[in-house]
PDB file of C-alpha atoms in Angstrom:
ATOM      1  CA  UNK A   1      24.313   2.029   8.163  1.00  0.00           C
ATOM      2  CA  UNK A   2      20.956   2.652   6.460  1.00  0.00           C
ATOM      3  CA  UNK A   3      18.813  -0.272   5.262  1.00  0.00           C
ATOM      4  CA  UNK A   4      19.078  -1.256   1.625  1.00  0.00           C
ATOM      5  CA  UNK A   5      16.264  -0.548  -0.771  1.00  0.00           C
ATOM      6  CA  UNK A   6      13.555  -3.211  -0.867  1.00  0.00           C
ATOM      7  CA  UNK A   7      13.161  -5.235  -4.049  1.00  0.00           C
ATOM      8  CA  UNK A   8      10.368  -7.646  -3.131  1.00  0.00           C
ATOM      9  CA  UNK A   9       6.942  -7.450  -1.512  1.00  0.00           C
ATOM     10  CA  UNK A  10       5.642 -10.741  -0.142  1.00  0.00           C
ATOM     11  CA  UNK A  11       2.157 -11.494   1.114  1.00  0.00           C
ATOM     12  CA  UNK A  12       0.115 -14.653   1.385  1.00  0.00           C
ATOM     13  CA  UNK A  13      -2.947 -15.376  -0.722  1.00  0.00           C
ATOM     14  CA  UNK A  14      -5.339 -14.723   2.186  1.00  0.00           C
ATOM     15  CA  UNK A  15      -3.996 -11.201   2.752  1.00  0.00           C
ATOM     16  CA  UNK A  16      -3.906 -10.565  -1.000  1.00  0.00           C
ATOM     17  CA  UNK A  17      -7.568 -11.597  -1.261  1.00  0.00           C
ATOM     18  CA  UNK A  18      -8.507  -9.293   1.635  1.00  0.00           C
ATOM     19  CA  UNK A  19      -6.519  -6.407   0.161  1.00  0.00           C
ATOM     20  CA  UNK A  20      -8.072  -6.740  -3.301  1.00  0.00           C
ATOM     21  CA  UNK A  21     -11.547  -7.026  -1.741  1.00  0.00           C
ATOM     22  CA  UNK A  22     -11.079  -3.907   0.405  1.00  0.00           C
ATOM     23  CA  UNK A  23      -9.790  -1.848  -2.511  1.00  0.00           C
ATOM     24  CA  UNK A  24     -12.336  -3.103  -5.063  1.00  0.00           C
ATOM     25  CA  UNK A  25     -15.203  -2.790  -2.582  1.00  0.00           C
ATOM     26  CA  UNK A  26     -14.820   0.984  -2.404  1.00  0.00           C
ATOM     27  CA  UNK A  27     -15.457   1.486  -6.149  1.00  0.00           C
ATOM     28  CA  UNK A  28     -16.229   3.864  -7.720  1.00  0.00           C
ATOM     29  CA  UNK A  29     -14.258   5.681  -5.001  1.00  0.00           C
ATOM     30  CA  UNK A  30     -10.606   4.962  -4.268  1.00  0.00           C
ATOM     31  CA  UNK A  31     -10.275   2.393  -1.528  1.00  0.00           C
ATOM     32  CA  UNK A  32      -7.382   2.470   0.936  1.00  0.00           C
ATOM     33  CA  UNK A  33      -5.628   0.362   3.551  1.00  0.00           C
ATOM     34  CA  UNK A  34      -2.457   0.242   5.598  1.00  0.00           C
ATOM     35  CA  UNK A  35      -0.012  -2.623   5.171  1.00  0.00           C
ATOM     36  CA  UNK A  36       1.589  -3.988   8.330  1.00  0.00           C
ATOM     37  CA  UNK A  37       4.476  -6.379   8.613  1.00  0.00           C
ATOM     38  CA  UNK A  38       8.251  -6.656   8.699  1.00  0.00           C
ATOM     39  CA  UNK A  39      11.162  -5.404   6.664  1.00  0.00           C
ATOM     40  CA  UNK A  40      13.573  -8.328   6.393  1.00  0.00           C
ATOM     41  CA  UNK A  41      17.200  -7.821   5.345  1.00  0.00           C
ATOM     42  CA  UNK A  42      18.289 -10.337   2.710  1.00  0.00           C
ATOM     43  CA  UNK A  43      21.900 -11.352   2.172  1.00  0.00           C
ATOM     44  CA  UNK A  44      21.665 -10.524  -1.545  1.00  0.00           C
ATOM     45  CA  UNK A  45      21.443  -6.867  -0.521  1.00  0.00           C
ATOM     46  CA  UNK A  46      17.827  -5.984  -1.339  1.00  0.00           C
ATOM     47  CA  UNK A  47      15.374  -6.088   1.554  1.00  0.00           C
ATOM     48  CA  UNK A  48      12.113  -8.038   1.584  1.00  0.00           C
ATOM     49  CA  UNK A  49       8.870  -6.407   2.756  1.00  0.00           C
ATOM     50  CA  UNK A  50       6.695  -9.114   4.349  1.00  0.00           C
ATOM     51  CA  UNK A  51       3.024  -8.129   4.783  1.00  0.00           C
ATOM     52  CA  UNK A  52       1.428  -9.880   7.743  1.00  0.00           C
ATOM     53  CA  UNK A  53      -1.721  -7.751   8.152  1.00  0.00           C
ATOM     54  CA  UNK A  54      -3.970  -5.567   5.999  1.00  0.00           C
ATOM     55  CA  UNK A  55      -5.609  -2.726   7.942  1.00  0.00           C
ATOM     56  CA  UNK A  56      -8.671  -1.507   5.964  1.00  0.00           C
ATOM     57  CA  UNK A  57      -9.253   2.250   6.156  1.00  0.00           C
ATOM     58  CA  UNK A  58     -11.976   4.672   5.176  1.00  0.00           C
ATOM     59  CA  UNK A  59     -11.232   7.180   2.427  1.00  0.00           C
ATOM     60  CA  UNK A  60     -11.689  10.528   4.180  1.00  0.00           C
ATOM     61  CA  UNK A  61     -10.769  12.800   1.242  1.00  0.00           C
ATOM     62  CA  UNK A  62     -12.760  16.032   1.123  1.00  0.00           C
ATOM     63  CA  UNK A  63     -14.655  17.050  -0.862  1.00  0.00           C
ATOM     64  CA  UNK A  64     -16.305  13.648  -1.088  1.00  0.00           C
ATOM     65  CA  UNK A  65     -17.071  14.059  -4.829  1.00  0.00           C
ATOM     66  CA  UNK A  66     -13.304  13.813  -5.564  1.00  0.00           C
ATOM     67  CA  UNK A  67     -12.857  10.430  -3.859  1.00  0.00           C
ATOM     68  CA  UNK A  68     -13.040   8.669  -7.230  1.00  0.00           C
ATOM     69  CA  UNK A  69      -9.536  10.016  -7.926  1.00  0.00           C
ATOM     70  CA  UNK A  70      -8.116  10.886  -4.492  1.00  0.00           C
ATOM     71  CA  UNK A  71      -7.789   9.251  -1.099  1.00  0.00           C
ATOM     72  CA  UNK A  72      -6.817  10.357   2.380  1.00  0.00           C
ATOM     73  CA  UNK A  73      -6.083   8.118   5.327  1.00  0.00           C
ATOM     74  CA  UNK A  74      -7.568   9.455   8.548  1.00  0.00           C
ATOM     75  CA  UNK A  75      -4.636  10.357  10.861  1.00  0.00           C
ATOM     76  CA  UNK A  76      -6.500   8.826  13.835  1.00  0.00           C
ATOM     77  CA  UNK A  77      -6.760   5.502  11.972  1.00  0.00           C
ATOM     78  CA  UNK A  78      -3.045   5.688  11.187  1.00  0.00           C
ATOM     79  CA  UNK A  79      -2.171   6.265  14.857  1.00  0.00           C
ATOM     80  CA  UNK A  80      -4.411   3.399  15.957  1.00  0.00           C
ATOM     81  CA  UNK A  81      -2.802   1.063  13.395  1.00  0.00           C
ATOM     82  CA  UNK A  82       0.698   2.131  14.476  1.00  0.00           C
ATOM     83  CA  UNK A  83      -0.118   1.494  18.144  1.00  0.00           C
ATOM     84  CA  UNK A  84      -1.698  -1.896  17.329  1.00  0.00           C
ATOM     85  CA  UNK A  85       1.298  -2.888  15.175  1.00  0.00           C
ATOM     86  CA  UNK A  86       3.865  -1.804  17.781  1.00  0.00           C
ATOM     87  CA  UNK A  87       2.105  -3.944  20.434  1.00  0.00           C
ATOM     88  CA  UNK A  88       2.503  -6.963  18.129  1.00  0.00           C
ATOM     89  CA  UNK A  89       6.081  -6.342  17.026  1.00  0.00           C
ATOM     90  CA  UNK A  90       5.254  -5.348  13.449  1.00  0.00           C
ATOM     91  CA  UNK A  91       5.464  -2.047  11.569  1.00  0.00           C
ATOM     92  CA  UNK A  92       3.365   0.009   9.198  1.00  0.00           C
ATOM     93  CA  UNK A  93       5.197  -0.687   5.937  1.00  0.00           C
ATOM     94  CA  UNK A  94       3.069   1.684   3.876  1.00  0.00           C
ATOM     95  CA  UNK A  95      -0.314   2.018   2.275  1.00  0.00           C
ATOM     96  CA  UNK A  96      -2.418   0.564  -0.487  1.00  0.00           C
ATOM     97  CA  UNK A  97      -5.083   2.284  -2.525  1.00  0.00           C
ATOM     98  CA  UNK A  98      -7.039   1.780  -5.701  1.00  0.00           C
ATOM     99  CA  UNK A  99      -7.145   3.641  -8.969  1.00  0.00           C
ATOM    100  CA  UNK A 100     -10.654   2.775 -10.192  1.00  0.00           C
ATOM    101  CA  UNK A 101     -10.095   4.330 -13.630  1.00  0.00           C
ATOM    102  CA  UNK A 102      -6.325   4.553 -14.095  1.00  0.00           C
ATOM    103  CA  UNK A 103      -3.236   2.307 -14.131  1.00  0.00           C
ATOM    104  CA  UNK A 104      -1.614   0.769 -11.043  1.00  0.00           C
ATOM    105  CA  UNK A 105       1.176   3.349 -11.030  1.00  0.00           C
ATOM    106  CA  UNK A 106       1.732   6.285  -8.665  1.00  0.00           C
ATOM    107  CA  UNK A 107       0.037   9.405  -9.988  1.00  0.00           C
ATOM    108  CA  UNK A 108       1.493  12.894  -9.606  1.00  0.00           C
ATOM    109  CA  UNK A 109      -0.874  13.599  -6.665  1.00  0.00           C
ATOM    110  CA  UNK A 110       0.089  10.250  -5.060  1.00  0.00           C
ATOM    111  CA  UNK A 111       3.753  11.232  -5.200  1.00  0.00           C
ATOM    112  CA  UNK A 112       3.116  14.792  -4.024  1.00  0.00           C
ATOM    113  CA  UNK A 113       1.140  13.665  -0.981  1.00  0.00           C
ATOM    114  CA  UNK A 114       3.254  10.640   0.038  1.00  0.00           C
ATOM    115  CA  UNK A 115       5.850  10.927   2.762  1.00  0.00           C
ATOM    116  CA  UNK A 116       8.720   8.565   2.019  1.00  0.00           C
ATOM    117  CA  UNK A 117      10.454   6.329   2.472  1.00  0.00           C
ATOM    118  CA  UNK A 118       7.382   4.127   2.238  1.00  0.00           C
ATOM    119  CA  UNK A 119       5.652   1.306   0.419  1.00  0.00           C
ATOM    120  CA  UNK A 120       2.756   2.113  -1.930  1.00  0.00           C
ATOM    121  CA  UNK A 121       0.610  -0.627  -3.430  1.00  0.00           C
ATOM    122  CA  UNK A 122      -1.938   0.334  -6.080  1.00  0.00           C
ATOM    123  CA  UNK A 123      -4.759  -1.739  -7.560  1.00  0.00           C
ATOM    124  CA  UNK A 124      -6.132  -0.635 -10.906  1.00  0.00           C
ATOM    125  CA  UNK A 125      -9.782  -1.053 -11.758  1.00  0.00           C
ATOM    126  CA  UNK A 126      -8.946  -1.127 -15.458  1.00  0.00           C
ATOM    127  CA  UNK A 127      -8.579  -4.520 -17.153  1.00  0.00           C
ATOM    128  CA  UNK A 128      -4.907  -5.174 -17.950  1.00  0.00           C
ATOM    129  CA  UNK A 129      -3.803  -1.868 -16.398  1.00  0.00           C
ATOM    130  CA  UNK A 130      -1.332  -3.121 -13.801  1.00  0.00           C
ATOM    131  CA  UNK A 131       2.400  -2.604 -13.805  1.00  0.00           C
ATOM    132  CA  UNK A 132       4.260  -3.232 -17.058  1.00  0.00           C
ATOM    133  CA  UNK A 133       4.958  -6.908 -17.680  1.00  0.00           C
ATOM    134  CA  UNK A 134       2.654  -7.975 -14.873  1.00  0.00           C
ATOM    135  CA  UNK A 135       1.395 -11.554 -14.927  1.00  0.00           C
ATOM    136  CA  UNK A 136      -2.263 -12.555 -15.098  1.00  0.00           C
ATOM    137  CA  UNK A 137      -3.889 -14.205 -12.102  1.00  0.00           C
ATOM    138  CA  UNK A 138      -4.253 -12.994  -8.520  1.00  0.00           C
ATOM    139  CA  UNK A 139      -1.726 -10.189  -9.082  1.00  0.00           C
ATOM    140  CA  UNK A 140      -3.495  -8.771 -12.150  1.00  0.00           C
ATOM    141  CA  UNK A 141      -4.051  -5.038 -11.816  1.00  0.00           C
ATOM    142  CA  UNK A 142      -1.721  -4.738  -8.821  1.00  0.00           C
ATOM    143  CA  UNK A 143       1.486  -2.713  -8.665  1.00  0.00           C
ATOM    144  CA  UNK A 144       3.905  -2.235  -5.763  1.00  0.00           C
ATOM    145  CA  UNK A 145       6.248   0.736  -5.444  1.00  0.00           C
ATOM    146  CA  UNK A 146       8.916   1.878  -3.035  1.00  0.00           C
ATOM    147  CA  UNK A 147       8.915   5.641  -2.592  1.00  0.00           C
ATOM    148  CA  UNK A 148      12.404   6.566  -1.357  1.00  0.00           C
ATOM    149  CA  UNK A 149      11.381  10.143  -0.507  1.00  0.00           C
ATOM    150  CA  UNK A 150      13.050  13.490  -1.085  1.00  0.00           C
ATOM    151  CA  UNK A 151      11.892  13.700  -4.716  1.00  0.00           C
ATOM    152  CA  UNK A 152      13.475  10.398  -5.781  1.00  0.00           C
ATOM    153  CA  UNK A 153      11.628   8.409  -8.440  1.00  0.00           C
ATOM    154  CA  UNK A 154       9.448   5.500  -7.277  1.00  0.00           C
ATOM    155  CA  UNK A 155      10.956   2.035  -7.637  1.00  0.00           C
ATOM    156  CA  UNK A 156       8.784  -0.828  -8.890  1.00  0.00           C
ATOM    157  CA  UNK A 157       8.823  -3.851  -6.575  1.00  0.00           C
ATOM    158  CA  UNK A 158       8.264  -7.448  -7.501  1.00  0.00           C
ATOM    159  CA  UNK A 159       5.251  -8.976  -5.725  1.00  0.00           C
ATOM    160  CA  UNK A 160       5.427 -12.559  -4.489  1.00  0.00           C
ATOM    161  CA  UNK A 161       2.633 -14.682  -3.116  1.00  0.00           C
ATOM    162  CA  UNK A 162       3.892 -16.701  -0.167  1.00  0.00           C
ATOM    163  CA  UNK A 163       2.732 -20.259   0.277  1.00  0.00           C
TER     164      UNK A 163
END
């Protein structure tokens, strides 16, 4: 039996602050990070993705001049993060990156380059440019998406700040 689709991304305020800082700190280039944690089955049928670590990464897109609209995670960094996570009983849930000058929604290149199923979190650098209906506050400008893979459309995820 395959796992159900996730419906909720949960992270605590500390990890959210670190994530936003990592992504915003790379401006005007796209910032990027890996998100580590657990996928938790919920009795209501939709899984919960619980982020327990943010793994900051360098944007290694070439040519460098295009990094303001593209990002690439270094495969060596990804392998190191996977090994570190496995040793601690967590998983790489997906990635996060910033869109310094566009909305917090997966772009056509994001979708073309992503290998699903995976989590994709995007932080927009534009004021009020997060996911539709997004609240103000610490989640402003942030969107979370589940990419099922195989050409399926991305699914917007609710983001929850854990206490």
